Coordinates of C-alpha atoms and ligand atoms in Angstrom, one line a residue:
M8 CA 48.3 65.9 123.2
N9 CA 45.8 67.9 120.8
T10 CA 46.3 67.3 117.2
N11 CA 47.0 71.3 116.9
L12 CA 50.0 70.9 119.3
K13 CA 51.0 68.0 117.4
R14 CA 50.8 69.7 114.3
V15 CA 52.8 72.4 115.6
L16 CA 55.5 70.4 117.1
A17 CA 55.6 68.4 113.7
A18 CA 56.6 71.7 112.0
I19 CA 58.9 72.8 114.2
F20 CA 60.7 69.4 114.2
G21 CA 60.4 69.5 110.5
I22 CA 62.0 73.0 110.6
V23 CA 64.6 72.1 112.8
L24 CA 65.4 68.8 110.6
G25 CA 65.4 70.9 107.6
L26 CA 68.1 73.3 109.0
L27 CA 70.6 70.6 110.0
V28 CA 70.4 69.0 106.9
A29 CA 70.8 72.4 105.1
I30 CA 73.9 72.7 107.6
V31 CA 75.1 69.4 107.1
F32 CA 74.6 69.9 103.1
F33 CA 76.1 73.2 103.2
A34 CA 79.1 72.0 105.2
D35 CA 79.9 68.9 103.1
F36 CA 79.4 71.3 100.1
N37 CA 81.9 73.4 101.1
K38 CA 84.2 70.6 102.0
G39 CA 83.8 69.5 98.4
N40 CA 84.4 72.8 97.3
Q41 CA 87.6 72.9 99.0
N42 CA 89.0 69.8 98.0
A43 CA 87.8 70.3 94.6
E44 CA 89.6 73.8 94.6
S45 CA 92.8 72.0 96.0
N46 CA 92.7 68.9 93.7
K47 CA 92.4 71.3 90.8
T48 CA 95.4 73.0 91.9
K49 CA 97.3 69.9 92.5
A50 CA 96.1 68.4 89.0
E51 CA 97.2 71.4 87.2
K52 CA 100.8 70.9 89.0
V53 CA 101.4 67.3 87.4
Y54 CA 99.3 67.8 84.2
V55 CA 101.3 67.6 81.0
P56 CA 99.4 69.1 78.2
Y57 CA 99.6 66.6 75.1
G58 CA 102.7 67.7 72.9
E59 CA 104.8 68.7 75.9
K60 CA 106.9 66.6 77.9
D61 CA 108.1 66.3 81.6
E62 CA 110.6 68.3 83.0
Y63 CA 112.6 65.3 84.9
Y64 CA 113.4 61.8 84.1
M65 CA 113.1 59.7 87.3
M66 CA 115.3 56.7 86.7
A67 CA 114.0 53.8 89.6
S68 CA 115.6 50.9 90.5
G69 CA 113.2 47.5 89.8
G70 CA 114.2 45.7 92.9
H71 CA 114.3 41.8 92.3
S72 CA 112.7 42.8 89.3
G73 CA 116.1 43.4 88.4
Q74 CA 115.0 46.1 85.5
L75 CA 115.0 49.9 85.4
F76 CA 112.0 51.8 85.7
V77 CA 112.2 55.3 84.0
Y78 CA 109.2 57.7 85.3
G79 CA 108.3 61.1 84.0
I80 CA 108.1 63.8 86.6
P81 CA 105.9 65.4 87.7
S82 CA 103.1 63.5 85.7
M83 CA 104.3 60.4 86.9
R84 CA 103.8 58.4 84.1
K85 CA 105.8 55.2 83.3
I86 CA 107.9 55.6 80.0
R87 CA 110.2 52.6 79.7
T88 CA 111.2 49.3 81.5
V89 CA 115.0 48.8 80.9
P90 CA 116.1 45.6 81.3
V91 CA 119.2 45.3 83.3
F92 CA 120.2 42.2 85.2
T93 CA 117.3 40.2 83.8
P94 CA 116.5 38.7 80.6
D95 CA 113.5 40.4 79.3
P96 CA 111.4 38.6 75.9
A97 CA 110.2 41.4 75.2
T98 CA 112.8 43.2 73.6
G99 CA 115.0 40.1 73.1
Y100 CA 117.9 41.2 75.8
G101 CA 119.5 38.0 77.2
F102 CA 118.4 36.6 73.8
D103 CA 120.7 37.8 71.5
S104 CA 124.4 37.0 71.9
A105 CA 126.0 40.3 72.9
T106 CA 123.5 40.6 75.7
K107 CA 123.3 37.0 76.5
E108 CA 126.6 36.9 77.3
M109 CA 126.7 40.0 79.3
L110 CA 124.1 38.4 81.5
G111 CA 126.8 36.0 82.6
G112 CA 124.1 33.3 82.6
F113 CA 122.0 34.5 85.5
T114 CA 118.6 34.9 84.9
W115 CA 117.8 37.2 87.7
G116 CA 119.1 40.4 90.0
D117 CA 118.2 42.7 92.4
F118 CA 118.8 46.0 91.8
H119 CA 118.6 48.6 94.7
H120 CA 120.5 51.9 93.9
P121 CA 120.7 53.6 90.7
S122 CA 123.5 56.2 90.3
I123 CA 124.0 58.5 87.4
S124 CA 127.4 59.5 86.5
E125 CA 128.7 62.6 87.6
T126 CA 131.1 65.3 86.5
D127 CA 131.9 68.1 89.3
G128 CA 129.4 66.6 91.5
E129 CA 126.5 67.1 89.1
Y130 CA 124.4 64.3 87.1
D131 CA 126.1 64.6 83.9
G132 CA 123.5 62.2 82.1
E133 CA 125.7 60.1 80.3
F134 CA 125.8 56.3 82.2
L135 CA 123.8 54.9 85.1
F136 CA 125.3 52.4 87.2
A137 CA 123.2 49.8 88.7
N138 CA 124.2 47.0 91.5
D139 CA 122.9 43.6 91.7
V140 CA 122.3 42.4 95.3
G141 CA 121.6 39.1 94.1
N142 CA 124.4 37.8 92.0
N143 CA 127.3 40.5 92.7
R144 CA 127.2 42.4 89.6
V145 CA 127.5 45.7 88.3
A146 CA 126.1 47.4 85.4
A147 CA 126.1 50.4 83.4
V148 CA 123.2 51.7 81.3
D149 CA 124.3 54.3 78.6
L150 CA 121.9 56.8 78.7
S151 CA 122.0 57.9 75.3
T152 CA 120.0 54.6 74.5
F153 CA 118.7 53.6 77.6
Q154 CA 120.6 50.1 76.8
T155 CA 122.5 48.2 79.2
V156 CA 126.0 48.3 77.7
D157 CA 128.2 46.5 80.1
M158 CA 128.4 44.1 83.0
M159 CA 131.0 42.9 85.6
F160 CA 130.9 40.0 87.9
L161 CA 132.3 40.8 91.3
P162 CA 134.5 38.2 93.0
N163 CA 134.7 37.8 96.9
M164 CA 131.1 39.6 97.4
G165 CA 128.1 38.7 99.4
G166 CA 125.7 40.7 97.7
P167 CA 126.9 44.5 97.0
H168 CA 123.7 46.2 98.6
A169 CA 125.6 49.3 100.0
G170 CA 126.6 50.6 96.4
V171 CA 126.6 51.8 93.9
F172 CA 127.3 55.4 94.3
V173 CA 129.9 57.2 92.5
T174 CA 132.4 60.0 93.3
E175 CA 132.5 63.7 92.1
N176 CA 134.0 62.8 88.6
T177 CA 132.7 59.1 88.6
E178 CA 136.6 58.2 89.0
Y179 CA 135.1 55.2 91.1
I180 CA 131.8 53.3 91.2
A181 CA 131.8 52.2 94.7
L182 CA 130.0 48.8 96.1
P183 CA 130.3 47.5 99.7
T184 CA 128.9 43.8 100.3
R185 CA 125.9 43.4 102.5
F186 CA 127.0 39.7 103.5
A187 CA 130.2 38.7 104.9
R188 CA 131.8 35.5 103.2
P189 CA 134.9 33.8 102.9
L190 CA 137.3 35.3 100.4
G191 CA 137.7 33.5 96.8
D192 CA 134.7 31.4 97.0
A193 CA 136.5 29.4 100.0
Y194 CA 134.9 27.3 102.3
A195 CA 134.3 27.8 106.1
T196 CA 131.8 27.3 108.7
L197 CA 130.3 29.8 110.4
D198 CA 131.9 29.0 113.7
E199 CA 135.0 30.5 111.7
Y200 CA 132.8 33.4 110.8
E201 CA 134.9 36.4 112.7
E202 CA 138.3 35.2 111.4
E203 CA 137.5 33.7 108.1
Y204 CA 134.3 36.3 106.5
K205 CA 135.1 39.4 105.2
G206 CA 133.3 42.3 104.5
V207 CA 134.5 43.7 101.0
V208 CA 134.4 46.8 99.3
S209 CA 134.6 46.8 95.5
M210 CA 136.1 49.9 93.8
T211 CA 135.3 49.8 90.1
T212 CA 136.0 52.2 87.2
F213 CA 134.4 52.5 84.0
D214 CA 136.0 53.9 80.8
R215 CA 133.1 55.8 79.1
E216 CA 134.9 55.6 75.5
A217 CA 135.0 51.9 75.5
K218 CA 132.0 51.5 77.7
K219 CA 134.0 48.9 80.2
F220 CA 134.1 48.3 83.9
D221 CA 137.4 47.3 85.6
L222 CA 137.8 46.5 88.9
A223 CA 140.5 48.7 90.4
Y224 CA 140.8 47.2 94.1
Q225 CA 138.9 45.9 96.7
I226 CA 138.8 46.8 100.5
V227 CA 138.9 43.9 102.8
L228 CA 136.9 44.7 106.0
P229 CA 135.7 42.7 108.9
P230 CA 132.8 40.9 108.7
W231 CA 130.3 43.6 109.5
S232 CA 127.1 44.3 107.1
Y233 CA 127.4 47.3 105.0
D234 CA 124.5 49.6 104.2
L235 CA 123.8 52.1 101.9
S236 CA 126.9 54.1 101.5
D237 CA 128.0 57.8 99.9
A238 CA 131.1 59.0 98.3
G239 CA 132.1 63.0 99.4
K240 CA 131.7 66.3 97.9
K241 CA 134.3 69.1 97.6
M242 CA 135.8 69.3 101.0
S243 CA 135.2 65.8 101.4
G244 CA 135.7 64.7 97.8
D245 CA 138.5 62.0 98.5
W246 CA 136.5 60.1 101.1
I247 CA 133.6 57.6 100.9
V248 CA 131.3 56.9 103.9
M249 CA 129.7 53.8 104.5
T250 CA 127.0 52.7 107.4
T251 CA 127.4 49.3 109.5
Y252 CA 125.5 46.8 111.1
N253 CA 125.9 43.6 112.7
T254 CA 129.1 44.3 114.2
E255 CA 128.2 41.9 116.6
F256 CA 129.3 39.3 114.5
A257 CA 125.6 37.5 114.4
T258 CA 125.5 34.5 112.4
T259 CA 122.1 33.4 113.1
N260 CA 118.7 35.3 114.2
L261 CA 119.9 38.4 112.9
E262 CA 116.8 40.2 114.1
I263 CA 117.8 39.8 117.6
N264 CA 121.3 39.0 117.7
A265 CA 122.6 41.7 115.2
S266 CA 121.0 44.7 117.2
Q267 CA 122.7 43.9 120.8
N268 CA 125.6 46.8 120.5
D269 CA 124.1 50.5 121.1
R270 CA 126.4 51.6 118.7
D271 CA 127.9 50.3 115.5
Y272 CA 130.0 52.2 113.1
I273 CA 130.1 54.8 109.9
V274 CA 133.3 53.8 108.3
L275 CA 135.5 56.6 106.5
V276 CA 137.9 55.6 103.5
N277 CA 140.1 57.8 101.7
W278 CA 139.8 56.4 98.3
K279 CA 142.6 58.4 97.0
K280 CA 145.1 57.0 99.3
L281 CA 144.4 53.8 98.6
E282 CA 144.5 54.6 94.9
E283 CA 148.3 55.5 95.6
E284 CA 148.5 52.4 97.5
V285 CA 147.4 50.3 95.0
A286 CA 149.9 52.4 92.2
A287 CA 152.6 51.3 94.5
G288 CA 151.9 47.6 94.2
N289 CA 151.1 47.5 98.0
Y290 CA 148.4 44.8 97.8
D291 CA 147.4 41.3 97.9
E292 CA 146.0 39.6 94.9
V293 CA 142.7 37.6 95.9
N294 CA 140.7 35.6 93.3
G295 CA 141.9 38.0 90.7
A296 CA 141.3 41.2 92.6
K297 CA 143.7 43.3 94.4
T298 CA 142.8 43.6 97.8
I299 CA 143.5 46.3 100.8
D300 CA 143.7 45.2 104.0
P301 CA 143.8 48.0 106.7
R302 CA 145.8 46.0 109.3
K303 CA 148.3 46.5 106.6
H304 CA 147.6 49.8 105.0
K305 CA 147.4 52.5 107.8
G306 CA 145.9 56.2 107.3
A307 CA 143.1 55.6 105.0
I308 CA 140.4 53.7 106.8
Y309 CA 138.9 55.0 110.1
A310 CA 135.6 54.4 112.1
V311 CA 133.4 56.4 114.2
P312 CA 130.4 55.1 116.3
V313 CA 126.8 55.4 115.3
A314 CA 123.4 54.8 116.7
K315 CA 122.7 51.4 116.7
S316 CA 122.0 49.6 113.2
P317 CA 122.0 52.7 110.8
H318 CA 120.4 51.9 107.7
G319 CA 121.5 54.7 105.4
V320 CA 124.4 57.6 105.4
D321 CA 124.2 60.4 103.1
V322 CA 126.6 63.6 102.5
T323 CA 125.2 66.9 102.3
P324 CA 125.4 68.8 99.0
D325 CA 128.1 70.8 100.2
G326 CA 130.5 68.0 101.2
T327 CA 130.7 69.3 104.9
R328 CA 128.6 67.1 106.6
F329 CA 127.3 63.3 106.6
I330 CA 124.0 62.2 108.1
A331 CA 123.3 58.7 109.5
A332 CA 119.8 57.7 109.9
G333 CA 119.0 55.5 112.8
K334 CA 116.5 52.9 111.6
L335 CA 116.4 51.1 115.5
A336 CA 117.3 54.4 116.8
P337 CA 114.9 56.9 116.0
M338 CA 117.2 59.8 115.2
M339 CA 119.4 61.3 112.3
T340 CA 123.2 62.0 113.4
V341 CA 124.9 64.9 111.8
F342 CA 128.5 64.3 111.6
S343 CA 131.3 66.7 110.5
F344 CA 133.8 66.1 107.9
Q345 CA 136.1 68.9 109.6
Q346 CA 135.8 67.3 112.9
A347 CA 136.5 64.1 111.9
F348 CA 139.5 65.4 109.7
D349 CA 140.8 67.2 112.8
A350 CA 140.9 64.3 115.1
I351 CA 142.5 62.1 112.9
E352 CA 145.0 64.9 112.5
K353 CA 145.5 65.1 116.1
G354 CA 145.4 61.1 116.3
E355 CA 143.0 60.6 118.7
F356 CA 141.3 57.5 118.6
V357 CA 139.5 55.6 121.3
E358 CA 140.4 52.0 120.2
E359 CA 141.4 50.2 117.1
K360 CA 138.8 47.6 115.5
Y361 CA 140.4 45.1 112.8
G362 CA 143.4 47.6 112.6
I363 CA 140.5 50.4 111.9
P364 CA 141.5 53.5 114.4
V365 CA 137.9 54.3 115.8
L366 CA 137.1 57.9 116.5
A367 CA 135.2 59.4 119.7
Y368 CA 131.6 59.7 118.9
E369 CA 131.5 63.3 120.7
D370 CA 134.4 64.3 118.5
V371 CA 132.8 64.0 115.5
M372 CA 129.3 64.3 115.9
E373 CA 127.9 67.6 115.6
R374 CA 123.8 67.3 116.4
E375 CA 121.4 64.4 117.2
V376 CA 118.1 65.5 115.5
D377 CA 115.0 63.4 117.1
P378 CA 111.8 64.5 115.9
P379 CA 109.0 63.4 118.6
G380 CA 107.1 60.2 117.3
A381 CA 109.3 59.9 114.2
L382 CA 110.2 56.1 113.8
G383 CA 112.5 54.5 111.6
P384 CA 114.5 57.3 109.9
L385 CA 116.1 55.3 106.8
H386 CA 117.3 57.7 104.0
T387 CA 118.4 61.3 103.6
Q388 CA 118.0 63.8 100.6
F389 CA 118.1 67.4 100.2
D390 CA 117.2 70.7 98.9
D391 CA 118.6 73.6 97.9
R392 CA 117.9 75.6 100.9
G393 CA 120.1 73.7 103.4
N394 CA 117.2 71.3 104.3
A395 CA 117.5 67.5 104.7
F396 CA 114.4 65.5 104.0
N397 CA 114.1 62.0 106.0
T398 CA 111.9 58.8 105.3
M399 CA 110.4 57.3 108.3
F400 CA 109.7 53.6 107.5
I401 CA 107.7 53.2 110.9
S402 CA 105.6 56.2 111.2
S403 CA 105.2 56.2 107.4
E404 CA 106.0 60.2 106.6
I405 CA 108.9 62.6 105.2
V406 CA 110.3 64.9 108.0
K407 CA 112.0 68.0 106.9
W408 CA 114.4 69.8 108.8
N409 CA 117.3 72.3 108.9
I410 CA 120.9 70.9 108.9
E411 CA 122.1 73.8 110.6
T412 CA 120.0 74.3 113.2
G413 CA 118.8 70.7 113.6
E414 CA 115.0 72.2 113.7
V415 CA 112.3 70.7 112.4
I416 CA 110.3 72.6 109.8
D417 CA 107.5 70.2 108.6
R418 CA 106.2 66.7 108.5
T419 CA 103.9 65.3 105.7
P420 CA 102.2 61.5 105.9
T421 CA 103.3 59.3 102.9
Y422 CA 101.2 56.2 102.1
F423 CA 102.7 54.2 103.3
S424 CA 106.2 53.0 104.7
P425 CA 108.8 54.8 102.8
G426 CA 112.1 53.3 102.2
H427 CA 113.9 55.8 100.3
S428 CA 112.9 59.3 98.8
A429 CA 114.0 60.8 95.6
A430 CA 115.0 64.4 95.2
T431 CA 114.9 66.3 92.2
E432 CA 119.0 66.6 91.5
G433 CA 119.3 65.1 94.8
D434 CA 122.5 63.4 95.2
T435 CA 124.3 66.5 93.3
V436 CA 126.0 69.3 94.9
S437 CA 123.2 71.2 93.7
P438 CA 119.8 69.5 94.6
D439 CA 117.0 72.2 92.9
G440 CA 114.5 71.8 95.7
K441 CA 111.2 71.3 93.2
W442 CA 109.9 67.9 94.0
I443 CA 110.5 64.9 96.0
V444 CA 109.2 61.4 95.7
A445 CA 108.9 58.9 98.4
L446 CA 109.3 55.4 97.3
N447 CA 106.9 53.5 99.8
K448 CA 107.2 49.5 100.2
I449 CA 103.4 49.1 101.2
A450 CA 100.5 50.5 99.2
K451 CA 97.6 48.9 101.1
D452 CA 94.2 50.4 99.7
N453 CA 95.8 53.0 97.3
F454 CA 94.9 51.6 94.1
L455 CA 92.5 49.4 92.2
S456 CA 92.8 45.7 94.0
V457 CA 95.0 43.1 92.2
G458 CA 94.5 40.5 94.6
P459 CA 96.3 39.8 98.2
S460 CA 100.0 41.4 96.8
H461 CA 99.5 45.0 96.0
P462 CA 101.9 47.0 93.9
E463 CA 104.6 49.2 95.7
S464 CA 103.4 53.1 95.8
M465 CA 105.3 56.3 94.9
D466 CA 104.1 59.8 96.5
L467 CA 104.9 62.9 94.6
I468 CA 105.6 65.8 97.5
D469 CA 106.2 69.4 96.1
I470 CA 109.0 70.5 98.4
S471 CA 109.2 74.1 96.6
G472 CA 107.6 75.7 99.4
D473 CA 108.1 76.1 103.2
K474 CA 105.4 73.5 103.9
M475 CA 105.9 70.3 101.7
E476 CA 102.6 69.6 99.3
H477 CA 101.4 65.7 98.8
V478 CA 100.2 66.1 95.0
M479 CA 99.6 62.6 93.9
A480 CA 100.5 58.7 94.3
A481 CA 101.3 56.4 91.4
P482 CA 101.4 52.5 91.7
V483 CA 104.8 51.0 90.7
D484 CA 105.9 47.2 90.3
P485 CA 108.0 45.6 92.9
E486 CA 110.2 47.4 93.8
P487 CA 112.4 50.5 93.6
H488 CA 113.9 50.8 96.4
Y489 CA 115.9 54.0 95.6
A490 CA 115.6 56.4 92.4
Q491 CA 117.4 59.5 91.4
I492 CA 115.5 62.1 89.3
I493 CA 117.6 64.4 86.5
H494 CA 116.4 67.1 84.9
R495 CA 115.8 66.2 81.0
D496 CA 118.1 68.9 79.7
K497 CA 120.9 66.6 80.5
I498 CA 119.8 63.5 78.9
E499 CA 120.9 63.7 75.2
T500 CA 119.4 60.3 73.3
I501 CA 120.2 59.3 69.9
T502 CA 117.5 58.7 67.6
V503 CA 118.9 55.7 65.4
Y504 CA 122.3 53.5 65.4
P505 CA 124.7 55.4 63.6
K506 CA 125.1 53.6 60.3
D507 CA 128.7 52.2 60.6
E508 CA 129.8 50.0 57.3
D509 CA 133.0 48.3 59.2
R510 CA 130.9 47.5 62.3
K511 CA 131.6 43.7 63.1
N512 CA 128.7 41.4 61.0
S513 CA 126.5 44.7 59.9
V514 CA 125.2 44.4 56.2
W515 CA 123.8 47.5 54.6
K516 CA 123.1 46.9 50.9
Q517 CA 121.0 44.1 50.1
E518 CA 123.5 42.6 47.3
D519 CA 125.7 41.9 50.8
T520 CA 123.3 40.1 52.4
R521 CA 124.9 36.2 52.4
V522 CA 124.3 32.6 54.2
E523 CA 128.0 31.2 54.7
R524 CA 128.4 27.6 55.9
N525 CA 131.6 26.6 58.0
G526 CA 131.5 23.3 59.0
N527 CA 128.5 22.8 61.3
E528 CA 128.1 26.5 61.8
V529 CA 125.7 28.4 59.5
H530 CA 126.4 32.2 59.7
I531 CA 123.5 34.4 58.1
Y532 CA 124.6 37.7 57.4
G533 CA 120.8 39.6 57.1
I534 CA 118.7 42.7 56.8
A535 CA 115.6 43.8 58.4
M536 CA 113.6 46.4 57.0
R537 CA 110.3 47.9 56.4
S538 CA 108.4 45.1 55.7
K539 CA 110.9 42.2 55.0
F540 CA 113.7 40.1 56.2
I541 CA 116.8 39.5 53.5
F542 CA 119.3 36.7 54.5
D543 CA 119.9 36.0 51.0
A544 CA 119.2 38.3 47.8
K545 CA 120.5 36.3 45.5
S546 CA 118.3 33.2 46.6
E547 CA 115.2 32.5 45.0
R548 CA 113.5 33.0 48.4
P549 CA 115.6 35.5 49.8
D550 CA 113.5 35.4 53.2
A551 CA 114.0 31.7 54.0
V552 CA 116.9 29.7 55.3
T553 CA 117.6 25.9 55.5
V554 CA 120.0 24.3 57.8
K555 CA 120.6 21.0 58.8
Q556 CA 119.5 19.5 62.3
G557 CA 122.4 20.0 64.8
D558 CA 124.0 22.9 62.9
R559 CA 124.8 25.9 65.2
V560 CA 122.9 29.1 63.5
F561 CA 124.0 32.4 64.0
F562 CA 121.5 35.5 62.6
H563 CA 123.4 38.8 62.1
M564 CA 120.9 41.1 61.1
T565 CA 121.2 44.6 60.7
N566 CA 117.9 46.9 60.7
I567 CA 119.0 49.2 57.9
D568 CA 115.9 51.8 58.5
L569 CA 117.3 54.8 59.6
D570 CA 113.9 56.0 61.0
Q571 CA 113.2 57.2 64.4
D572 CA 111.4 54.3 66.3
I573 CA 111.5 51.6 63.6
T574 CA 112.4 48.6 65.5
H575 CA 112.1 45.2 64.2
G576 CA 111.7 42.2 66.6
F577 CA 112.8 38.6 65.2
G578 CA 110.9 35.4 66.9
I579 CA 111.2 31.9 65.6
N580 CA 108.2 30.2 66.2
E581 CA 108.4 27.2 68.8
Y582 CA 112.0 27.7 69.0
D583 CA 111.5 29.8 72.3
L584 CA 113.8 32.6 70.6
N585 CA 113.0 36.6 70.0
F586 CA 115.3 39.4 69.6
E587 CA 115.3 42.8 68.6
V588 CA 117.3 45.2 66.3
Q589 CA 116.7 49.0 66.9
P590 CA 117.2 51.6 64.3
G591 CA 120.5 51.3 62.4
Q592 CA 121.4 48.3 65.1
T593 CA 123.2 45.1 64.2
N594 CA 122.5 42.1 66.8
T595 CA 123.3 38.4 66.6
L596 CA 121.3 35.3 67.6
E597 CA 122.8 32.3 68.1
F598 CA 121.2 28.5 68.6
V599 CA 121.7 25.2 67.9
A600 CA 119.2 24.1 65.6
D601 CA 118.5 20.6 67.1
K602 CA 115.1 20.5 66.4
P603 CA 113.9 19.5 62.8
G604 CA 111.1 20.6 60.9
V605 CA 109.7 24.1 59.6
Y606 CA 109.8 27.0 61.6
P607 CA 108.1 30.3 60.7
I608 CA 110.1 33.6 61.3
Y609 CA 108.6 36.7 62.0
C610 CA 108.8 40.1 63.5
T611 CA 107.4 40.3 66.4
N612 CA 107.6 44.2 66.5
F613 CA 104.7 46.3 65.0
C614 CA 106.8 48.4 62.5
S615 CA 104.3 49.0 59.4
A616 CA 101.2 48.4 57.6
L617 CA 102.9 45.6 56.2
H618 CA 104.3 44.4 59.6
Q619 CA 102.3 40.9 59.4
E620 CA 104.2 40.2 55.9
M621 CA 107.1 40.6 57.5
S622 CA 107.8 36.7 57.8
G623 CA 110.0 34.0 56.8
Y624 CA 110.9 30.8 57.2
L625 CA 113.6 28.3 59.3
L626 CA 113.7 24.7 57.3
V627 CA 115.8 22.6 59.5
E628 CA 116.2 19.2 57.6
P629 CA 116.4 16.0 59.3
K630 CA 119.5 14.2 60.2
Ligands
K7E719 CU1 116.6 51.3 102.0 CU2 118.3 48.1 99.6 CU3 118.6 51.6 100.0 CU4 115.7 49.4 100.1 S1 117.5 49.7 100.7 S2 114.8 50.9 101.3
CUA720 CU1 109.5 45.0 61.1 CU2 107.4 44.4 62.1

């Protein structure tokens, strides 16, 4: 080949290569531009300018951390961790006397389902209820202070996983159990499972004035496992519905043995009727609880078959239907309350199980929704336009479909494996259809790596249009199972605890501070204020206390700084103790001074420029 030809070919090659590079460059540039454009719109949707606040609170359960996580929506910024079932050194929750007693000696909990108190089927923003699958407790968080104010241990339960959910006016906070156990802490071998083990539903009430739980009654059901349940609304307001699995009574290798039957059941309970039974004295007392047995109490408990091993059942905002999500059967089943009521009225049952009349599937089922390729439906949420949203654990997506027609409207991927999702005002009679947050079990490579175990992830999805739009993802500590999202206008917090001169153990004037000895009990009535502790104003050193080894010591501390956000901490060096008093609060720390020596006391919560000077001494005289 002559050099001229070579040059010509090289020139042509160069031009072609240049064009290719240009095309690729511009194509990429365009793609980048488009992404930048859509990223910009997404960013604008979640950006909350300084000085403004998020529109919603998201109250997410903290799973086996036993805590409540509070997030702002749409920014997805974490605002606070509220300790509920687990002691928290940072706030001294579980260290001061009141919260220590409330925790009942337990050091962990497994919180799955938050439920905000309701009035007329709307979140009223006063309290939030929490279930502890780990240690059979129910708790209430006061949403004016974001502090846990009451907790009750539930007898006869084996992990109240299938709650909490509240009835329309918070008449009841319901908690069905996950695992069957013999009643009253009795012993029975697993061979006696079918006869001796029971599935129990706890119906608790909450007195908002006294901020106290009460166990109204328990429903004793067959040893099926109950899964996430819901309360009826409006026309179905007197009812609760619960899914079951392991109706096979498997006692080992549940993975296989509890998935044998093609159908399990949805259990329908008329709580109003049972309330009347209990009021009429028709109950048995077991281990301190009033119990109702469907074999003795007719006309209030029914079952309807459902596709195998359902995980969740949710009542539509208008209260006309309940939707079961299949878990093992890849579909959502829509059931009609009216059809169920009609069948009950006519007395049309296919069989009876443990005294529970079973309705025919065809009689109650309205529609099966089976989007192709959508696998592992778990839970259902709603918008304001008649649509349902289902999380698909296995195919990692959210499916939006129309409740009336069953038509699938949209599908959007999640990153990855969502359990629940939470829609804004989603469990009320009027969801507002703005946002949905997918609560994913697996984050994989979404965030900076922190080693083999990753955080969970939450996807924020805009559901205000026909098409869902995935806007952003945020990491979250393990593990929010469920969350509720409430509009900020419904939450009214206080800024300081009101000054109450009659409050037990409180001291408001410096001259009233004192140390009282009663046998080997020493009570210190003290004040915490910027920037000192006063245990006894009359003493030469008001910020030092001397006790004897073996004394039982009570520090009753009142924070008299009635100013927003001036919280004082109270740590005792080497005594493994710390607690806090929020503005206007009185708290007590009780312990035995069993270690002789000199122990510095200091404020652990940065409160002023002289925070470092806010300290004192505990002197423990050797025996
Ligand atoms: Cu589905 Cu405990 Cu509500 Cu987790 S549960 S996902
Ligand atoms: Cu009080 Cu720091």
